[in-house]
Amino acid sequence: MKTLSAQADTRNVSVTPNPQKKRKKGFWRTVVRQRYLYLMSVPFVIWLFVFNYLPIWGWTMAFQNYKPAKSFFDQKWVGMKNFVDLFQDERFYLVLRNTLAMSVMGLIAGFVIPIAFAIFLNELRGKFFKRTVQTVSYLPHFVSWVVVAGIITKMLSRDGGVVNEILLALHIIDEPIQFMAKGQWFWGIVTVSDVWKETGWNAIIYLAAIAGIDGELYEAARVDGAGRFRQMWNITLPGIRTTISVLLIMSIGHLIGIGFEKQFQLSNSLVTDYSEVLDLYALKYGINIGRFSYGTAISMFTSVVSIILLLAANGIMKKTTKESIM
Amino acid sequence: MASSKAFNATKADKIFDIINFIIMALIMVVTLYPFLNVLAISLNDSTDTVRGGIYIWPREFTWENYKTIFSYTGLIVGFKNTIYRTIIGTVLGLISSSMLAYTLSRQDFASRKFVSTFLALTMYFSGGLVPTYMLMRHLDLIGTFWIYILPGIVSAFNVFVIRSFIDGLPYALQESATLDGANDFKIYYKIILPLCKPVLATIALFLAVGQWNSWFDNYLYNGNKPHLTTLQYELMKVLASTNQGSGMANANDLANQMAQVSPESIKMAITIVVTLPILFVYPFLQRYFVSGMTLGAVKA
């Protein structure tokens, strides 16, 4: 890397006796010299602009009474009206509650369990078994939420679902429970499904981090008489602290934008009071009913809160553990 | 004294190992059982399935369910569209992310900082559902096949994974190629791409799985276009046939047709058909994606 960049630097410097003017010239000269690099990147920058940045422009809709047939300049501006409507809608608070409940549950379970899984998997003796467990644990990650929801519904079904059968056989319950019809179970079902689907996958990063820990540390600990749990607690966990912090910040950033796939696929009309999340709410009002401006206000709320959470998490982590992603 | 200590440690160790082994075995069972159960039901006679009690082995073995689903045109069309989108989406996604990754790996690239930031920001925010939908409307992509491909062509995560990999390659190779008169594109094409095979395999898997598994774009943009239907959407319609009103707002005639309650075994057969191709590929790509994920974690 160094040689070429150094070369480029010296070239730039050598042709700039009159900085202001020549620098501009130097830039275009570089563009011409690096034309292939520009050809390989500019199209995708335009691409990103169109598909990722232009929708942000769409946020203006949140302040309008948007009518699809009219041009931007003919739209009626309504100020904060859509946000006022949103904050006055009781449904919004219900949806916000659901979103936060499921994301916090998902954050805790989806965070602690993969770490624990990785640590215990690492302690497993026998290379072959270890590898098999790992391969199997990834499997659900590769399957769509449509399939997972189908499987979960099947496993939890009242007639013949394996969960009910086990509970019946153990005499924990006397009658099969219709899990999917009970609103109060929904958050738990979503969380457990998510754990089932992603634990193995999420553990990959931690396993990689664990593999990077110096083996001598374990040996030294063993000599000092530390048991397996002690070793996990005092060596493995601190060893993957950086990884944990970075991933935690990222998950907090996604706390409110938890998506909607699992909720969409697992829900049914009986549990909507517990299953509806912000994105589904935006989908229903914004697109299915056609209140585009209102839907945009919801989307915008979600994005803004996500960014605030991300920055806050990053700031706090920076202060307390000196880890950060930005 | 020292020896007794060591003995105690090994005893505790043994108990730990046994318990750990049991826990891991249980995790395997919990992960695998649902799939085996689905497979068994899909291979069981559909009227017999109603009696319940099928676990990992079919009671009355038959291929009938599979024959039935393959006579359903929606599934055939869905298969075709899913295969097209998987191939096209993966190829275009690979080209875009590898090109972009190469330019970002070049420390001397004048606009590297800008492009890199521009790309990274997309990981942390998005316009949201409704603005994106309106954009697709303005671009006239709704109701076309290309809506499955175009929006997702550049993914920041994939670019950063490939970039970290390129950063790990010896730079001397590029340098000597430059001395031999190769231009930047030639270096990318002739040197970088061949060396990147492992990471490209990872990204290809990510892209292909993403395309294969996606249903929401179909539901949202092309829900009433039977000729643009995809496998996951077809599966969704069939699975929804007993969960009444599970949000199938866009249900069209075909959906209603399929929403006549399908027997359990048929549902499970479609589930297997939709899942199987992926289950065949991923174990072979495992060693690649494990390192790919690790690279991604370092940078992303």
XYZ file of C-alpha atoms in Angstrom:
626
model
C 0.000 0.000 0.000
C 2.575 2.430 1.193
C 4.726 2.770 -1.844
C 1.995 3.713 -4.233
C 0.275 6.175 -1.944
C 3.603 7.749 -1.141
C 4.255 8.026 -4.845
C 0.918 9.667 -5.399
C 1.568 12.105 -2.599
C 4.931 13.165 -3.877
C 3.509 13.609 -7.328
C 0.764 15.840 -5.996
C 3.144 17.850 -3.917
C 5.702 18.277 -6.647
C 3.254 19.910 -9.031
C 1.817 22.390 -6.551
C 3.857 25.516 -6.317
C 0.698 27.649 -6.326
C -1.486 25.573 -3.987
C -4.998 26.939 -4.507
C -5.063 26.880 -8.281
C -2.871 23.904 -8.926
C -4.626 21.747 -6.374
C -7.765 21.808 -8.427
C -5.823 20.960 -11.501
C -4.088 18.236 -9.539
C -7.446 16.762 -8.593
C -8.581 16.459 -12.187
C -5.235 15.096 -13.177
C -5.648 12.434 -10.525
C -9.134 11.678 -11.764
C -7.794 11.124 -15.251
C -4.936 9.030 -13.967
C -7.263 6.972 -11.788
C -10.040 6.903 -14.369
C -10.511 3.168 -14.015
C -10.934 3.435 -10.270
C -13.529 6.116 -10.869
C -15.268 4.032 -13.504
C -15.441 1.199 -11.033
C -16.869 3.282 -8.196
C -18.845 6.246 -9.506
C -21.690 4.162 -10.987
C -22.249 2.552 -7.613
C -22.088 5.849 -5.787
C -24.875 7.057 -8.057
C -26.658 3.817 -7.331
C -26.387 4.335 -3.583
C -27.585 7.863 -4.019
C -30.695 6.781 -5.867
C -31.720 3.799 -3.796
C -30.432 4.744 -0.350
C -30.295 8.513 -0.234
C -33.235 9.596 -2.360
C -35.749 7.982 0.023
C -34.476 10.397 2.674
C -35.690 13.169 0.419
C -39.039 11.421 0.664
C -39.162 12.491 4.310
C -40.517 15.789 3.029
C -43.758 13.863 2.533
C -44.139 13.709 6.289
C -44.680 17.469 6.328
C -47.115 17.482 3.442
C -50.553 16.226 2.735
C -49.013 14.126 0.018
C -51.055 13.328 -3.081
C -49.304 10.988 -5.501
C -50.720 12.653 -8.608
C -49.271 16.076 -7.860
C -45.743 17.333 -8.336
C -43.548 18.307 -5.416
C -44.360 22.007 -5.773
C -48.108 21.476 -5.848
C -48.191 19.496 -2.607
C -49.936 21.045 0.350
C -47.577 21.638 3.274
C -49.079 20.890 6.647
C -46.142 21.341 9.004
C -46.072 18.949 11.931
C -49.688 17.858 11.548
C -48.824 14.247 10.685
C -46.582 13.967 13.710
C -49.241 15.497 15.952
C -51.734 12.967 14.595
C -49.236 10.200 15.169
C -48.513 11.149 18.768
C -52.226 11.458 19.444
C -53.044 8.032 18.080
C -53.486 5.514 20.867
C -52.577 2.716 18.492
C -49.154 4.286 18.045
C -48.298 3.793 21.717
C -49.463 0.214 21.588
C -47.282 -0.386 18.552
C -44.343 1.400 20.151
C -44.765 -0.744 23.255
C -44.728 -3.908 21.147
C -41.681 -2.755 19.220
C -39.727 -1.909 22.349
C -40.808 -5.036 24.196
C -39.760 -7.356 21.410
C -36.562 -5.493 20.656
C -35.426 -5.406 24.278
C -36.252 -9.096 24.718
C -34.498 -9.830 21.437
C -31.507 -7.740 22.432
C -31.021 -9.520 25.734
C -31.647 -13.039 24.492
C -29.990 -12.517 21.142
C -26.964 -11.162 22.854
C -26.384 -13.320 25.882
C -27.251 -16.676 24.333
C -24.865 -16.581 21.335
C -22.028 -15.538 23.644
C -22.801 -18.363 26.057
C -23.173 -20.792 23.164
C -19.832 -19.754 21.690
C -18.050 -20.084 25.035
C -19.479 -23.515 25.774
C -18.936 -24.701 22.220
C -15.324 -23.647 22.534
C -14.945 -25.847 25.606
C -16.210 -28.888 23.746
C -13.744 -31.755 23.422
C -13.588 -33.628 20.173
C -13.044 -31.708 16.968
C -15.563 -33.654 14.933
C -18.447 -33.230 17.332
C -17.639 -29.557 17.740
C -17.706 -29.053 13.997
C -20.949 -30.958 13.626
C -22.678 -28.925 16.315
C -21.477 -25.770 14.645
C -22.634 -26.758 11.172
C -26.029 -27.773 12.473
C -26.409 -24.579 14.456
C -26.109 -22.434 11.322
C -28.813 -24.299 9.502
C -31.854 -22.257 10.541
C -30.095 -19.022 9.629
C -30.232 -19.982 5.979
C -33.939 -20.596 5.987
C -36.401 -17.781 5.319
C -38.735 -16.357 7.928
C -41.617 -17.728 5.884
C -40.316 -21.241 6.436
C -39.366 -20.618 10.063
C -42.805 -19.210 10.822
C -44.357 -22.272 9.186
C -42.184 -24.575 11.269
C -42.795 -22.700 14.525
C -46.539 -22.722 13.917
C -46.350 -26.443 13.274
C -44.314 -27.141 16.405
C -46.644 -25.072 18.562
C -49.905 -26.217 17.020
C -52.626 -27.547 19.259
C -53.102 -30.798 17.446
C -49.915 -32.738 17.238
C -47.458 -29.915 17.874
C -44.391 -31.362 19.550
C -44.282 -28.718 22.277
C -47.800 -29.485 23.414
C -47.129 -33.216 23.240
C -44.066 -32.938 25.444
C -45.860 -30.726 27.946
C -48.771 -33.171 28.016
C -46.519 -36.173 28.420
C -44.759 -34.511 31.337
C -48.155 -33.663 32.863
C -47.259 -30.001 33.005
C -50.514 -29.183 31.248
C -53.768 -31.101 30.987
C -54.959 -29.635 27.754
C -53.074 -28.518 24.645
C -52.410 -24.781 24.560
C -53.127 -22.812 21.433
C -49.902 -20.839 21.614
C -50.334 -18.879 18.408
C -53.718 -17.520 19.458
C -52.571 -16.018 22.735
C -51.440 -12.424 22.467
C -49.463 -12.509 25.690
C -47.345 -15.376 24.332
C -46.476 -13.622 21.126
C -43.430 -11.668 22.311
C -41.941 -14.781 23.811
C -42.607 -16.807 20.685
C -40.913 -14.199 18.500
C -37.913 -14.058 20.816
C -37.534 -17.820 21.025
C -37.915 -18.180 17.246
C -35.229 -15.608 16.749
C -32.920 -17.372 19.180
C -33.562 -20.662 17.423
C -32.851 -19.153 14.020
C -29.823 -16.977 14.716
C -27.883 -18.226 17.744
C -25.461 -20.373 15.778
C -24.883 -17.696 13.214
C -24.336 -14.916 15.715
C -21.888 -17.094 17.617
C -19.483 -17.182 14.639
C -17.972 -13.824 15.458
C -17.448 -14.696 19.107
C -15.913 -18.039 18.220
C -13.481 -16.281 15.938
C -12.627 -13.853 18.701
C -12.149 -16.705 21.175
C -9.846 -18.479 18.727
C -7.645 -15.398 18.828
C -7.044 -15.622 22.571
C -3.565 -16.710 23.541
C -3.642 -20.356 24.614
C -0.904 -19.790 27.177
C -3.319 -17.771 29.277
C -5.447 -20.874 29.766
C -2.442 -22.960 30.626
C -1.284 -20.450 33.191
C -4.765 -20.370 34.702
C -4.864 -24.157 34.866
C -1.542 -24.236 36.634
C -2.966 -21.777 39.134
C -5.833 -24.196 39.699
C -8.605 -22.308 37.927
C -11.593 -24.480 36.986
C -13.394 -24.339 33.674
C -15.916 -21.732 34.781
C -13.174 -19.583 36.219
C -11.281 -19.783 32.952
C -14.385 -18.783 30.996
C -15.085 -15.903 33.304
C -11.551 -14.586 33.724
C -10.001 -15.328 30.345
C -12.531 -16.023 27.622
C -15.007 -13.285 28.436
C -12.440 -10.482 28.839
C -10.768 -11.797 25.697
C -13.801 -11.106 23.573
C -14.790 -7.864 25.279
C -14.043 -5.666 22.282
C -16.162 -7.800 19.998
C -18.989 -7.778 22.503
C -18.919 -3.985 22.859
C -18.935 -3.329 19.138
C -21.797 -5.726 18.512
C -23.729 -4.322 21.453
C -23.522 -0.801 20.070
C -24.740 -2.005 16.708
C -27.666 -3.903 18.207
C -28.693 -0.909 20.260
C -28.701 1.114 17.064
C -31.176 -1.345 15.649
C -33.267 -1.441 18.789
C -36.259 0.340 17.375
C -35.787 -0.594 13.746
C -36.186 -4.276 14.484
C -37.781 -4.911 11.141
C -41.011 -6.713 10.806
C -40.351 -10.002 9.034
C -40.796 -12.287 12.001
C -43.733 -10.313 13.359
C -45.355 -10.256 9.941
C -44.919 -13.973 9.382
C -45.769 -15.185 12.866
C -48.763 -13.019 13.588
C -52.414 -13.649 12.901
C -55.556 -11.624 13.409
C -55.965 -12.872 16.980
C -52.750 -11.386 18.282
C -52.357 -8.079 16.410
C -52.483 -6.061 19.622
C -49.206 -7.709 20.585
C -47.647 -8.330 17.199
C -47.926 -5.024 15.402
C -44.590 -3.185 15.270
C -43.700 0.233 13.881
C -42.836 -0.959 10.394
C -46.029 -2.953 10.079
C -47.968 0.040 11.305
C -46.277 2.160 8.629
C -47.039 -0.499 6.047
C -50.691 -0.655 7.005
C -51.336 3.079 7.149
C -48.769 4.255 4.680
C -49.286 1.858 1.845
C -52.276 -0.414 2.285
C -54.600 2.411 3.310
C -52.778 5.009 1.238
C -51.998 7.591 3.931
C -48.533 8.123 2.506
C -47.668 11.179 4.581
C -48.713 9.529 7.815
C -46.752 6.402 6.960
C -43.701 8.516 6.184
C -43.989 10.217 9.553
C -43.847 6.780 11.188
C -40.821 5.726 9.107
C -39.095 8.977 9.899
C -39.743 8.623 13.602
C -38.210 5.144 13.515
C -35.088 6.242 11.641
C -34.465 9.285 13.797
C -34.854 7.341 17.033
C -32.507 4.636 15.685
C -29.811 7.164 14.925
C -30.177 8.803 18.327
C -29.945 5.421 20.049
C -26.900 4.468 18.006
C -25.096 7.704 18.777
C -26.034 7.499 22.444
C -24.875 3.897 22.744
C -21.682 4.748 20.954
C -21.075 7.743 23.190
C -21.701 5.850 26.394
C -19.506 2.947 25.344
C -16.753 5.309 24.290
C -16.788 6.884 27.738
C -17.046 3.708 29.775
C -15.086 1.094 27.843
C -13.154 3.105 25.273
C -14.696 1.025 22.491
C -16.602 2.640 19.678
C -17.614 2.061 16.129
C -17.250 5.600 14.859
C -0.737 -32.521 47.325
C -0.188 -31.309 43.839
C -1.313 -34.613 42.390
C -4.546 -34.697 44.383
C -5.335 -31.199 43.199
C -4.818 -32.248 39.616
C -7.009 -35.284 40.163
C -9.851 -33.151 41.503
C -9.536 -30.828 38.590
C -9.819 -33.634 36.073
C -12.849 -35.049 37.859
C -14.599 -31.696 37.781
C -13.427 -31.400 34.218
C -14.989 -34.698 33.301
C -18.347 -33.772 34.792
C -18.200 -30.465 33.008
C -17.386 -32.171 29.714
C -20.249 -34.606 30.049
C -22.791 -31.942 30.888
C -21.512 -29.731 28.112
C -21.760 -32.626 25.675
C -25.356 -33.280 26.699
C -26.325 -29.628 26.342
C -24.782 -29.429 22.885
C -26.463 -32.650 21.811
C -29.784 -31.238 22.999
C -29.212 -28.085 21.010
C -28.603 -30.212 17.937
C -31.834 -32.110 18.494
C -33.824 -28.920 18.987
C -32.347 -27.490 15.807
C -32.739 -30.545 13.627
C -35.971 -32.076 14.841
C -38.323 -29.510 13.253
C -36.762 -30.081 9.842
C -36.928 -33.855 10.119
C -40.516 -33.613 11.296
C -41.473 -31.434 8.342
C -39.730 -33.833 5.987
C -41.512 -36.834 7.470
C -44.913 -35.177 7.230
C -44.266 -34.136 3.640
C -43.593 -37.764 2.739
C -46.656 -39.070 4.511
C -50.059 -39.675 2.979
C -51.991 -36.431 3.513
C -55.207 -37.967 4.818
C -53.252 -40.135 7.207
C -51.312 -37.106 8.472
C -54.465 -35.688 10.044
C -54.355 -38.474 12.631
C -51.177 -36.909 13.963
C -48.315 -38.657 15.670
C -45.722 -38.387 12.919
C -42.319 -37.539 14.265
C -39.253 -38.206 12.200
C -40.456 -41.077 10.068
C -43.437 -41.142 7.658
C -46.131 -43.672 8.532
C -47.614 -44.134 5.088
C -44.876 -43.224 2.705
C -45.836 -41.507 -0.565
C -44.456 -39.102 -3.174
C -47.996 -37.939 -3.923
C -47.695 -34.590 -2.115
C -44.682 -33.643 -4.175
C -46.451 -34.638 -7.370
C -49.419 -32.487 -6.378
C -47.426 -29.362 -5.676
C -45.464 -29.622 -8.894
C -48.688 -29.619 -10.863
C -49.525 -26.235 -9.369
C -48.522 -23.553 -11.867
C -47.933 -20.887 -9.237
C -45.100 -22.946 -7.838
C -43.502 -23.542 -11.221
C -43.626 -19.828 -12.069
C -42.345 -19.025 -8.592
C -39.486 -21.444 -9.048
C -38.468 -19.833 -12.313
C -38.617 -16.296 -10.946
C -36.732 -17.245 -7.815
C -33.991 -18.926 -9.812
C -33.706 -15.932 -12.150
C -33.544 -13.444 -9.345
C -31.048 -15.548 -7.436
C -28.686 -15.880 -10.396
C -28.982 -12.322 -11.705
C -28.997 -10.758 -8.258
C -25.962 -12.725 -7.146
C -23.903 -12.009 -10.252
C -24.665 -8.282 -10.311
C -24.182 -8.026 -6.558
C -20.797 -9.739 -6.794
C -19.604 -7.460 -9.575
C -20.695 -4.312 -7.795
C -19.365 -5.169 -4.373
C -16.029 -6.478 -5.621
C -15.406 -3.452 -7.852
C -16.303 -1.044 -5.126
C -14.267 -2.996 -2.581
C -11.219 -2.912 -4.835
C -11.358 0.853 -5.293
C -11.786 1.314 -1.546
C -8.808 -0.913 -0.817
C -6.575 1.367 -2.859
C -5.069 3.792 -0.390
C -4.107 6.121 -3.215
C -7.618 6.369 -4.654
C -8.365 10.091 -4.458
C -12.052 9.815 -3.504
C -11.652 6.844 -1.209
C -12.695 8.632 1.982
C -15.781 10.096 0.401
C -16.983 6.871 -1.206
C -16.258 4.931 1.947
C -18.264 7.295 4.170
C -21.065 7.545 1.637
C -21.290 3.774 1.679
C -20.928 3.288 5.432
C -23.721 5.714 6.233
C -26.228 3.516 4.427
C -25.690 0.875 7.100
C -27.030 3.110 9.835
C -30.060 4.790 8.392
C -32.660 4.285 5.732
C -35.515 6.311 4.380
C -38.022 3.798 5.619
C -40.808 1.823 4.126
C -43.096 4.447 2.681
C -40.480 6.748 1.113
C -38.822 3.709 -0.449
C -42.146 2.554 -1.805
C -42.806 5.980 -3.305
C -39.365 6.005 -4.885
C -40.064 2.675 -6.560
C -43.291 4.120 -7.831
C -41.556 7.137 -9.295
C -38.958 4.918 -10.915
C -41.756 2.796 -12.418
C -40.236 -0.330 -10.956
C -43.431 -1.583 -9.381
C -44.836 -4.494 -11.295
C -41.505 -5.369 -12.889
C -39.020 -8.151 -12.312
C -36.216 -5.615 -11.822
C -37.563 -4.468 -8.497
C -36.188 -7.729 -7.121
C -32.710 -6.896 -8.342
C -31.973 -3.196 -8.577
C -32.553 -1.842 -5.047
C -30.206 -4.338 -3.429
C -27.296 -4.301 -5.875
C -24.855 -2.454 -3.620
C -24.628 -3.620 -0.035
C -22.233 -1.840 2.289
C -21.652 -4.874 4.467
C -20.592 -7.040 1.518
C -18.282 -4.360 0.186
C -16.532 -4.039 3.532
C -16.093 -7.771 3.870
C -14.424 -8.024 0.455
C -12.353 -4.957 1.150
C -10.944 -6.405 4.358
C -9.974 -9.482 2.405
C -8.218 -7.475 -0.317
C -6.393 -5.506 2.376
C -4.890 -8.773 3.510
C -3.395 -9.576 0.095
C 0.239 -8.717 -0.571
C 0.407 -5.385 -2.296
C 3.548 -6.318 -4.183
C 1.416 -8.226 -6.696
C -0.416 -5.090 -7.724
C 2.781 -3.124 -7.801
C 4.546 -5.492 -10.126
C 1.483 -5.557 -12.376
C 1.587 -1.758 -12.518
C 5.216 -1.912 -13.544
C 4.251 -4.342 -16.268
C 1.850 -1.691 -17.557
C -1.438 -3.103 -16.348
C -4.137 -0.508 -15.702
C -6.322 -0.466 -12.589
C -9.139 -2.365 -14.216
C -6.787 -5.051 -15.421
C -5.338 -5.414 -11.938
C -8.826 -5.817 -10.552
C -9.836 -8.306 -13.162
C -6.674 -10.315 -13.592
C -5.156 -10.240 -10.118
C -7.640 -9.269 -7.456
C -10.653 -11.265 -8.591
C -8.864 -14.622 -8.859
C -7.267 -14.140 -5.453
C -10.586 -13.210 -3.896
C -12.299 -16.488 -4.687
C -12.853 -17.518 -1.054
C -14.415 -14.245 -0.016
C -16.403 -14.030 -3.235
C -17.821 -17.457 -2.468
C -18.956 -16.139 0.901
C -20.585 -13.061 -0.547
C -22.165 -15.120 -3.295
C -23.734 -17.301 -0.629
C -25.023 -14.269 1.294
C -26.469 -12.737 -1.854
C -27.969 -15.961 -3.132
C -29.569 -16.808 0.201
C -30.922 -13.283 0.478
C -32.474 -13.481 -2.961
C -33.779 -16.982 -2.495
C -35.395 -16.153 0.829
C -36.905 -12.774 0.138
C -40.644 -12.452 -0.001
C -41.397 -8.930 1.084
C -40.600 -7.198 -2.210
C -42.873 -9.674 -3.934
C -45.641 -9.102 -1.407
C -45.315 -5.334 -1.413
C -44.663 -4.510 -5.034
C -45.824 -7.462 -7.105
C -48.392 -9.143 -4.905
C -51.011 -9.110 -7.643
C -48.733 -10.098 -10.513
C -48.988 -13.873 -10.836
C -46.269 -14.013 -13.488
C -43.783 -12.336 -11.114
C -44.509 -14.483 -8.113
C -41.651 -16.073 -6.182
C -41.269 -19.288 -4.226
C -41.380 -17.750 -0.777
C -44.525 -15.836 -1.631
C -46.204 -18.968 -2.920
C -45.211 -20.795 0.249
C -46.573 -17.925 2.293
C -49.925 -18.144 0.570
C -50.147 -21.874 1.096
C -49.051 -21.723 4.741
C -51.503 -18.911 5.415
C -54.361 -21.093 4.323
C -55.314 -21.975 7.890
C -54.066 -18.917 9.717
C -56.950 -16.826 8.520
C -56.247 -13.180 7.889
C -52.587 -13.270 8.713
C -52.040 -9.992 6.992
C -52.636 -11.125 3.435
C -54.019 -7.755 2.456
C -52.959 -8.003 -1.167
C -54.463 -11.406 -1.664
C -55.497 -11.841 -5.253
C -57.577 -14.494 -6.927
C -54.734 -16.936 -7.154
C -53.975 -16.452 -3.500
C -57.573 -17.036 -2.607
C -57.563 -20.106 -4.735
C -54.579 -21.504 -2.916
C -55.945 -20.283 0.369
C -58.453 -23.070 0.263
C -57.160 -25.100 3.123
C -54.325 -27.242 1.845
C -53.600 -30.485 3.621
C -50.777 -30.362 6.132
C -48.608 -32.710 4.093
C -48.833 -30.503 1.019
C -47.804 -27.475 3.041
C -44.822 -29.314 4.418
C -43.850 -30.577 0.969
C -43.707 -27.006 -0.334
C -41.701 -25.993 2.717
C -39.168 -28.698 1.926
C -38.956 -27.753 -1.741
C -38.327 -24.127 -0.842
C -35.702 -25.008 1.764
C -33.823 -27.898 0.196
C -31.567 -26.094 -2.290
C -30.040 -23.991 0.472
C -29.516 -26.936 2.764
C -27.477 -28.555 0.030
C -25.115 -25.639 -0.452
C -24.352 -24.155 2.913
C -22.290 -26.917 4.542
C -19.887 -26.854 1.598
C -19.389 -23.127 1.883
C -19.059 -23.179 5.639
C -15.320 -22.640 5.888
C -15.628 -19.636 3.592
C -18.477 -17.864 5.303
C -17.003 -18.341 8.745
C -13.923 -16.397 7.706
C -16.134 -14.002 5.768
C -18.198 -13.175 8.814
C -15.062 -12.645 10.823
C -13.659 -10.255 8.245
C -16.953 -8.413 8.232
C -16.978 -8.063 11.970
C -13.544 -6.536 11.980
C -14.485 -3.797 9.573
C -18.215 -3.316 9.880
